[in-house]
PDB file of C-alpha atoms in Angstrom:
ATOM      1  CA  ASP A   1      21.953  78.261 -62.589  1.00  0.00           C
ATOM      2  CA  ALA A   2      18.471  77.998 -61.083  1.00  0.00           C
ATOM      3  CA  GLY A   3      17.440  81.426 -62.324  1.00  0.00           C
ATOM      4  CA  VAL A   4      15.666  84.051 -60.263  1.00  0.00           C
ATOM      5  CA  ILE A   5      13.704  82.446 -57.434  1.00  0.00           C
ATOM      6  CA  GLN A   6      10.602  84.008 -55.930  1.00  0.00           C
ATOM      7  CA  SER A   7       8.464  82.938 -53.035  1.00  0.00           C
ATOM      8  CA  PRO A   8       5.688  82.389 -52.412  1.00  0.00           C
ATOM      9  CA  ARG A   9       4.254  81.748 -55.893  1.00  0.00           C
ATOM     10  CA  HIS A  10       0.758  82.528 -54.691  1.00  0.00           C
ATOM     11  CA  GLU A  11      -0.395  84.554 -51.708  1.00  0.00           C
ATOM     12  CA  VAL A  12      -3.944  85.197 -50.583  1.00  0.00           C
ATOM     13  CA  THR A  13      -4.439  87.528 -47.666  1.00  0.00           C
ATOM     14  CA  GLU A  14      -7.017  89.790 -46.137  1.00  0.00           C
ATOM     15  CA  MET A  15      -7.045  93.548 -46.276  1.00  0.00           C
ATOM     16  CA  GLY A  16      -4.929  95.086 -43.556  1.00  0.00           C
ATOM     17  CA  GLN A  17      -2.528  92.183 -43.229  1.00  0.00           C
ATOM     18  CA  GLU A  18       1.203  92.455 -43.817  1.00  0.00           C
ATOM     19  CA  VAL A  19       2.558  90.721 -46.909  1.00  0.00           C
ATOM     20  CA  THR A  20       6.211  89.883 -47.575  1.00  0.00           C
ATOM     21  CA  LEU A  21       7.430  88.755 -50.967  1.00  0.00           C
ATOM     22  CA  ARG A  22      10.880  87.247 -51.363  1.00  0.00           C
ATOM     23  CA  CYS A  23      13.409  87.089 -54.147  1.00  0.00           C
ATOM     24  CA  LYS A  24      16.756  85.398 -54.715  1.00  0.00           C
ATOM     25  CA  PRO A  25      18.562  86.848 -57.750  1.00  0.00           C
ATOM     26  CA  ILE A  26      20.904  84.964 -60.031  1.00  0.00           C
ATOM     27  CA  SER A  27      24.288  84.556 -58.375  1.00  0.00           C
ATOM     28  CA  GLY A  28      26.747  87.222 -59.498  1.00  0.00           C
ATOM     29  CA  HIS A  29      24.116  89.668 -60.711  1.00  0.00           C
ATOM     30  CA  ASP A  30      24.557  93.186 -59.384  1.00  0.00           C
ATOM     31  CA  TYR A  31      21.125  94.613 -60.171  1.00  0.00           C
ATOM     32  CA  LEU A  32      17.773  93.589 -58.739  1.00  0.00           C
ATOM     33  CA  PHE A  33      14.396  94.907 -59.856  1.00  0.00           C
ATOM     34  CA  TRP A  34      10.875  94.660 -58.455  1.00  0.00           C
ATOM     35  CA  TYR A  35       7.939  95.009 -60.885  1.00  0.00           C
ATOM     36  CA  ARG A  36       4.182  94.876 -60.529  1.00  0.00           C
ATOM     37  CA  GLN A  37       1.918  93.644 -63.330  1.00  0.00           C
ATOM     38  CA  THR A  38      -1.823  94.294 -63.559  1.00  0.00           C
ATOM     39  CA  MET A  39      -4.295  94.251 -66.408  1.00  0.00           C
ATOM     40  CA  MET A  40      -5.071  97.918 -65.932  1.00  0.00           C
ATOM     41  CA  ARG A  41      -1.563  99.343 -65.578  1.00  0.00           C
ATOM     42  CA  GLY A  42       0.606  96.773 -67.305  1.00  0.00           C
ATOM     43  CA  LEU A  43       4.163  96.215 -66.080  1.00  0.00           C
ATOM     44  CA  GLU A  44       5.423  98.839 -63.628  1.00  0.00           C
ATOM     45  CA  LEU A  45       8.906  99.149 -62.173  1.00  0.00           C
ATOM     46  CA  LEU A  46       8.613  99.674 -58.425  1.00  0.00           C
ATOM     47  CA  ILE A  47      12.240  99.865 -57.294  1.00  0.00           C
ATOM     48  CA  TYR A  48      15.679  98.640 -58.229  1.00  0.00           C
ATOM     49  CA  PHE A  49      18.966  98.023 -56.431  1.00  0.00           C
ATOM     50  CA  ASN A  50      22.601  98.057 -57.464  1.00  0.00           C
ATOM     51  CA  ASN A  51      24.974  96.130 -55.194  1.00  0.00           C
ATOM     52  CA  ASN A  52      22.268  96.012 -52.523  1.00  0.00           C
ATOM     53  CA  VAL A  53      21.723  99.792 -52.561  1.00  0.00           C
ATOM     54  CA  PRO A  54      18.376 101.221 -53.717  1.00  0.00           C
ATOM     55  CA  ILE A  55      18.932 103.360 -56.819  1.00  0.00           C
ATOM     56  CA  ASP A  56      15.440 104.395 -57.862  1.00  0.00           C
ATOM     57  CA  ASP A  57      12.298 103.900 -55.786  1.00  0.00           C
ATOM     58  CA  SER A  58      10.161 106.423 -57.648  1.00  0.00           C
ATOM     59  CA  GLY A  59       7.772 103.681 -58.713  1.00  0.00           C
ATOM     60  CA  MET A  60       6.876 102.602 -55.195  1.00  0.00           C
ATOM     61  CA  PRO A  61       3.189 103.490 -54.959  1.00  0.00           C
ATOM     62  CA  GLU A  62       3.088 104.754 -51.387  1.00  0.00           C
ATOM     63  CA  ASP A  63       4.511 104.385 -47.909  1.00  0.00           C
ATOM     64  CA  ARG A  64       2.750 101.083 -47.418  1.00  0.00           C
ATOM     65  CA  PHE A  65       5.353  99.549 -49.744  1.00  0.00           C
ATOM     66  CA  SER A  66       8.949  98.979 -48.702  1.00  0.00           C
ATOM     67  CA  ALA A  67      11.810  96.966 -50.158  1.00  0.00           C
ATOM     68  CA  LYS A  68      15.092  95.799 -48.729  1.00  0.00           C
ATOM     69  CA  MET A  69      18.141  93.982 -49.953  1.00  0.00           C
ATOM     70  CA  PRO A  70      20.195  92.952 -46.909  1.00  0.00           C
ATOM     71  CA  ASN A  71      22.703  90.993 -49.003  1.00  0.00           C
ATOM     72  CA  ALA A  72      23.531  90.094 -52.590  1.00  0.00           C
ATOM     73  CA  SER A  73      21.392  86.969 -52.589  1.00  0.00           C
ATOM     74  CA  PHE A  74      18.146  88.110 -51.021  1.00  0.00           C
ATOM     75  CA  SER A  75      15.547  90.852 -51.305  1.00  0.00           C
ATOM     76  CA  THR A  76      12.102  91.436 -49.860  1.00  0.00           C
ATOM     77  CA  LEU A  77       9.137  93.547 -50.884  1.00  0.00           C
ATOM     78  CA  LYS A  78       6.773  94.269 -48.020  1.00  0.00           C
ATOM     79  CA  ILE A  79       3.264  95.706 -48.096  1.00  0.00           C
ATOM     80  CA  GLN A  80       1.856  96.863 -44.770  1.00  0.00           C
ATOM     81  CA  PRO A  81      -1.091  97.189 -44.537  1.00  0.00           C
ATOM     82  CA  SER A  82      -2.257  95.487 -47.707  1.00  0.00           C
ATOM     83  CA  GLU A  83      -5.293  96.667 -49.673  1.00  0.00           C
ATOM     84  CA  PRO A  84      -7.400  94.987 -52.391  1.00  0.00           C
ATOM     85  CA  ARG A  85      -5.933  97.313 -55.030  1.00  0.00           C
ATOM     86  CA  ASP A  86      -2.513  95.767 -54.333  1.00  0.00           C
ATOM     87  CA  SER A  87      -3.691  92.547 -55.963  1.00  0.00           C
ATOM     88  CA  ALA A  88      -1.306  91.887 -58.835  1.00  0.00           C
ATOM     89  CA  VAL A  89       1.544  89.688 -59.991  1.00  0.00           C
ATOM     90  CA  TYR A  90       4.850  90.873 -58.555  1.00  0.00           C
ATOM     91  CA  PHE A  91       8.017  90.032 -60.462  1.00  0.00           C
ATOM     92  CA  CYS A  92      11.601  90.155 -59.385  1.00  0.00           C
ATOM     93  CA  ALA A  93      14.347  90.406 -62.019  1.00  0.00           C
ATOM     94  CA  SER A  94      18.133  90.608 -61.935  1.00  0.00           C
ATOM     95  CA  SER A  95      20.892  91.612 -64.331  1.00  0.00           C
ATOM     96  CA  LEU A  96      24.684  91.736 -64.546  1.00  0.00           C
ATOM     97  CA  GLY A  97      26.573  94.949 -63.860  1.00  0.00           C
ATOM     98  CA  THR A  98      28.548  94.776 -67.097  1.00  0.00           C
ATOM     99  CA  SER A  99      28.037  95.643 -70.736  1.00  0.00           C
ATOM    100  CA  ASP A 100      25.206  93.104 -70.624  1.00  0.00           C
ATOM    101  CA  SER A 101      23.595  94.912 -67.726  1.00  0.00           C
ATOM    102  CA  ASP A 102      20.553  95.792 -69.801  1.00  0.00           C
ATOM    103  CA  THR A 103      19.403  92.151 -70.128  1.00  0.00           C
ATOM    104  CA  GLN A 104      17.081  91.385 -67.238  1.00  0.00           C
ATOM    105  CA  TYR A 105      16.197  87.865 -66.117  1.00  0.00           C
ATOM    106  CA  PHE A 106      12.777  87.538 -64.554  1.00  0.00           C
ATOM    107  CA  GLY A 107      11.521  85.227 -61.858  1.00  0.00           C
ATOM    108  CA  PRO A 108       8.211  83.351 -62.192  1.00  0.00           C
ATOM    109  CA  GLY A 109       6.347  85.956 -60.154  1.00  0.00           C
ATOM    110  CA  THR A 110       4.199  86.000 -57.039  1.00  0.00           C
ATOM    111  CA  ARG A 111       0.468  86.287 -57.599  1.00  0.00           C
ATOM    112  CA  LEU A 112      -0.944  88.325 -54.726  1.00  0.00           C
ATOM    113  CA  THR A 113      -4.654  88.455 -53.959  1.00  0.00           C
ATOM    114  CA  VAL A 114      -5.854  90.799 -51.223  1.00  0.00           C
ATOM    115  CA  LEU A 115      -9.437  90.154 -50.188  1.00  0.00           C
TER     116      LEU A 115
ATOM    117  CA  GLY B   1      10.636 111.061 -71.130  1.00  0.00           C
ATOM    118  CA  ASN B   2      11.209 107.662 -72.648  1.00  0.00           C
ATOM    119  CA  SER B   3       8.228 105.684 -73.874  1.00  0.00           C
ATOM    120  CA  VAL B   4       7.318 102.638 -75.927  1.00  0.00           C
ATOM    121  CA  THR B   5       4.147 102.284 -77.987  1.00  0.00           C
ATOM    122  CA  GLN B   6       3.059  98.830 -79.026  1.00  0.00           C
ATOM    123  CA  MET B   7       0.462  97.524 -81.399  1.00  0.00           C
ATOM    124  CA  GLU B   8      -2.830  97.002 -79.622  1.00  0.00           C
ATOM    125  CA  GLY B   9      -3.859  93.421 -79.108  1.00  0.00           C
ATOM    126  CA  PRO B  10      -5.041  90.834 -78.940  1.00  0.00           C
ATOM    127  CA  VAL B  11      -3.726  89.384 -82.178  1.00  0.00           C
ATOM    128  CA  THR B  12      -5.069  86.065 -83.447  1.00  0.00           C
ATOM    129  CA  LEU B  13      -3.435  84.240 -86.360  1.00  0.00           C
ATOM    130  CA  SER B  14      -3.565  80.836 -87.952  1.00  0.00           C
ATOM    131  CA  GLU B  15      -0.567  78.543 -87.747  1.00  0.00           C
ATOM    132  CA  GLU B  16       2.086  79.260 -90.405  1.00  0.00           C
ATOM    133  CA  ALA B  17       0.845  82.836 -90.910  1.00  0.00           C
ATOM    134  CA  PHE B  18       3.231  85.781 -91.095  1.00  0.00           C
ATOM    135  CA  LEU B  19       3.489  87.850 -87.935  1.00  0.00           C
ATOM    136  CA  THR B  20       4.225  91.531 -87.416  1.00  0.00           C
ATOM    137  CA  ILE B  21       3.889  93.299 -84.077  1.00  0.00           C
ATOM    138  CA  ASN B  22       4.598  97.003 -84.329  1.00  0.00           C
ATOM    139  CA  CYS B  23       6.680  98.906 -81.810  1.00  0.00           C
ATOM    140  CA  THR B  24       7.749 102.547 -81.878  1.00  0.00           C
ATOM    141  CA  TYR B  25       9.674 104.430 -79.244  1.00  0.00           C
ATOM    142  CA  THR B  26      10.577 107.864 -77.929  1.00  0.00           C
ATOM    143  CA  ALA B  27      13.917 108.182 -76.200  1.00  0.00           C
ATOM    144  CA  THR B  28      16.699 110.501 -75.181  1.00  0.00           C
ATOM    145  CA  GLY B  29      20.092 109.380 -76.390  1.00  0.00           C
ATOM    146  CA  TYR B  30      20.760 105.988 -77.930  1.00  0.00           C
ATOM    147  CA  PRO B  31      18.876 103.245 -76.136  1.00  0.00           C
ATOM    148  CA  SER B  32      19.098  99.528 -76.657  1.00  0.00           C
ATOM    149  CA  LEU B  33      15.855  97.905 -77.822  1.00  0.00           C
ATOM    150  CA  PHE B  34      14.366  94.612 -76.720  1.00  0.00           C
ATOM    151  CA  TRP B  35      11.548  92.171 -77.249  1.00  0.00           C
ATOM    152  CA  TYR B  36      10.548  90.096 -74.242  1.00  0.00           C
ATOM    153  CA  VAL B  37       8.036  87.240 -74.297  1.00  0.00           C
ATOM    154  CA  GLN B  38       5.800  86.056 -71.465  1.00  0.00           C
ATOM    155  CA  TYR B  39       4.288  82.582 -71.693  1.00  0.00           C
ATOM    156  CA  PRO B  40       1.199  81.822 -69.592  1.00  0.00           C
ATOM    157  CA  GLY B  41       1.976  81.658 -65.877  1.00  0.00           C
ATOM    158  CA  GLU B  42       5.620  82.604 -66.316  1.00  0.00           C
ATOM    159  CA  GLY B  43       7.893  85.609 -66.024  1.00  0.00           C
ATOM    160  CA  LEU B  44       9.212  87.575 -68.954  1.00  0.00           C
ATOM    161  CA  GLN B  45      12.050  86.142 -71.022  1.00  0.00           C
ATOM    162  CA  LEU B  46      14.358  88.015 -73.343  1.00  0.00           C
ATOM    163  CA  LEU B  47      13.518  87.085 -76.928  1.00  0.00           C
ATOM    164  CA  LEU B  48      15.947  89.331 -78.806  1.00  0.00           C
ATOM    165  CA  LYS B  49      17.670  92.675 -78.601  1.00  0.00           C
ATOM    166  CA  ALA B  50      19.534  95.262 -80.692  1.00  0.00           C
ATOM    167  CA  THR B  51      21.972  97.769 -79.294  1.00  0.00           C
ATOM    168  CA  LYS B  52      22.466 100.263 -82.118  1.00  0.00           C
ATOM    169  CA  ALA B  53      20.844 101.603 -85.271  1.00  0.00           C
ATOM    170  CA  ASP B  54      20.446  99.116 -88.138  1.00  0.00           C
ATOM    171  CA  ASP B  55      21.239  96.168 -85.884  1.00  0.00           C
ATOM    172  CA  LYS B  56      18.988  93.156 -86.351  1.00  0.00           C
ATOM    173  CA  GLY B  57      18.139  90.983 -83.388  1.00  0.00           C
ATOM    174  CA  SER B  58      16.982  87.435 -84.043  1.00  0.00           C
ATOM    175  CA  ASN B  59      16.015  84.340 -82.080  1.00  0.00           C
ATOM    176  CA  LYS B  60      13.709  81.335 -82.570  1.00  0.00           C
ATOM    177  CA  GLY B  61      12.712  82.556 -86.036  1.00  0.00           C
ATOM    178  CA  PHE B  62      11.763  86.035 -84.758  1.00  0.00           C
ATOM    179  CA  GLU B  63      13.518  89.142 -86.066  1.00  0.00           C
ATOM    180  CA  ALA B  64      13.466  92.865 -85.370  1.00  0.00           C
ATOM    181  CA  THR B  65      15.565  95.666 -86.853  1.00  0.00           C
ATOM    182  CA  TYR B  66      16.514  98.838 -84.979  1.00  0.00           C
ATOM    183  CA  ARG B  67      15.299 101.671 -87.241  1.00  0.00           C
ATOM    184  CA  LYS B  68      16.487 104.996 -85.908  1.00  0.00           C
ATOM    185  CA  GLU B  69      14.977 107.018 -88.754  1.00  0.00           C
ATOM    186  CA  THR B  70      11.472 105.739 -87.975  1.00  0.00           C
ATOM    187  CA  THR B  71      12.115 105.098 -84.254  1.00  0.00           C
ATOM    188  CA  SER B  72      10.745 101.592 -84.673  1.00  0.00           C
ATOM    189  CA  PHE B  73      11.592  98.021 -83.694  1.00  0.00           C
ATOM    190  CA  HIS B  74       8.872  95.864 -85.245  1.00  0.00           C
ATOM    191  CA  LEU B  75       8.819  92.155 -84.428  1.00  0.00           C
ATOM    192  CA  GLU B  76       8.388  89.701 -87.321  1.00  0.00           C
ATOM    193  CA  LYS B  77       8.209  85.979 -87.871  1.00  0.00           C
ATOM    194  CA  GLY B  78       7.660  84.280 -91.171  1.00  0.00           C
ATOM    195  CA  SER B  79       5.644  81.287 -89.996  1.00  0.00           C
ATOM    196  CA  VAL B  80       4.131  81.203 -86.516  1.00  0.00           C
ATOM    197  CA  GLN B  81       3.423  78.102 -84.475  1.00  0.00           C
ATOM    198  CA  VAL B  82       0.880  77.366 -81.768  1.00  0.00           C
ATOM    199  CA  SER B  83       3.744  77.411 -79.264  1.00  0.00           C
ATOM    200  CA  ASP B  84       4.337  81.108 -80.067  1.00  0.00           C
ATOM    201  CA  SER B  85       1.107  82.011 -78.277  1.00  0.00           C
ATOM    202  CA  ALA B  86       2.194  84.426 -75.555  1.00  0.00           C
ATOM    203  CA  VAL B  87       2.331  88.096 -74.612  1.00  0.00           C
ATOM    204  CA  TYR B  88       5.104  90.085 -76.317  1.00  0.00           C
ATOM    205  CA  PHE B  89       6.633  93.213 -74.787  1.00  0.00           C
ATOM    206  CA  CYS B  90       8.753  95.785 -76.542  1.00  0.00           C
ATOM    207  CA  ALA B  91      11.198  97.646 -74.290  1.00  0.00           C
ATOM    208  CA  LEU B  92      14.061 100.113 -74.339  1.00  0.00           C
ATOM    209  CA  SER B  93      16.916 100.832 -71.990  1.00  0.00           C
ATOM    210  CA  ASP B  94      17.570 104.241 -70.529  1.00  0.00           C
ATOM    211  CA  PRO B  95      21.135 105.430 -71.135  1.00  0.00           C
ATOM    212  CA  ARG B  96      20.663 108.098 -68.469  1.00  0.00           C
ATOM    213  CA  PHE B  97      20.758 105.257 -65.946  1.00  0.00           C
ATOM    214  CA  GLY B  98      23.582 103.241 -67.480  1.00  0.00           C
ATOM    215  CA  ASN B  99      21.165 101.144 -69.532  1.00  0.00           C
ATOM    216  CA  GLU B 100      20.097  98.895 -66.655  1.00  0.00           C
ATOM    217  CA  LYS B 101      16.645 100.458 -66.327  1.00  0.00           C
ATOM    218  CA  LEU B 102      14.058  99.323 -68.901  1.00  0.00           C
ATOM    219  CA  THR B 103      10.856 100.978 -70.086  1.00  0.00           C
ATOM    220  CA  PHE B 104       8.277  98.441 -71.285  1.00  0.00           C
ATOM    221  CA  GLY B 105       5.367  98.741 -73.652  1.00  0.00           C
ATOM    222  CA  THR B 106       1.928  97.555 -72.642  1.00  0.00           C
ATOM    223  CA  GLY B 107       2.329  94.132 -74.244  1.00  0.00           C
ATOM    224  CA  THR B 108       0.576  92.440 -77.176  1.00  0.00           C
ATOM    225  CA  ARG B 109      -1.218  89.167 -76.622  1.00  0.00           C
ATOM    226  CA  LEU B 110      -0.720  86.739 -79.504  1.00  0.00           C
ATOM    227  CA  THR B 111      -2.864  83.645 -79.998  1.00  0.00           C
ATOM    228  CA  ILE B 112      -2.078  81.128 -82.738  1.00  0.00           C
ATOM    229  CA  ILE B 113      -4.873  78.844 -83.882  1.00  0.00           C
ATOM    230  CA  PRO B 114      -4.009  75.385 -85.278  1.00  0.00           C
TER     231      PRO B 114
END
């Protein structure tokens, strides 16, 4: 399997612009997670889905952030409008919905820079 | 709520030294415990895990034992290599959410000098 795929790997944008990050989970995995990693705050869970349905979005910082999972093989995280404090590495992860559901497989991340 | 406390970094060791990275946790119920590793420019990878008290997880020469009495899951390796340089994260699952949701520690950066 190719693992979790994220795109783009790097994104540089200007404040106020819309940013869309994309994720393809491992085929057959039922759970998908979006994390944000910064030096100041470490690794934060933003939202996660089970079978395409959002389960917990309590980590989404504010209304400027939204996430969707239209099907089992694709998810997006959108920031509109973006701000410099959104600069971070965003990770997508997926896991099986079985007794091994607690093992998460991470993508390589998207490094976002908002100028 | 659930939380994970990790040894503050960074940690710098010479090659072939003995490694310990401390991890303690606070949790409701009986979580599973994990160590993830992040190499430069990459996502996190599962290194090892333990699902119940007294279990020992092991992989690539690393070991950690689930100690319920001390609420700890310390990571150890007998002889580190330069290739072990990475950031190490301790984590626990949350049984209130069916174990799929993980709480991570802040990470410990390890640098091995030849």
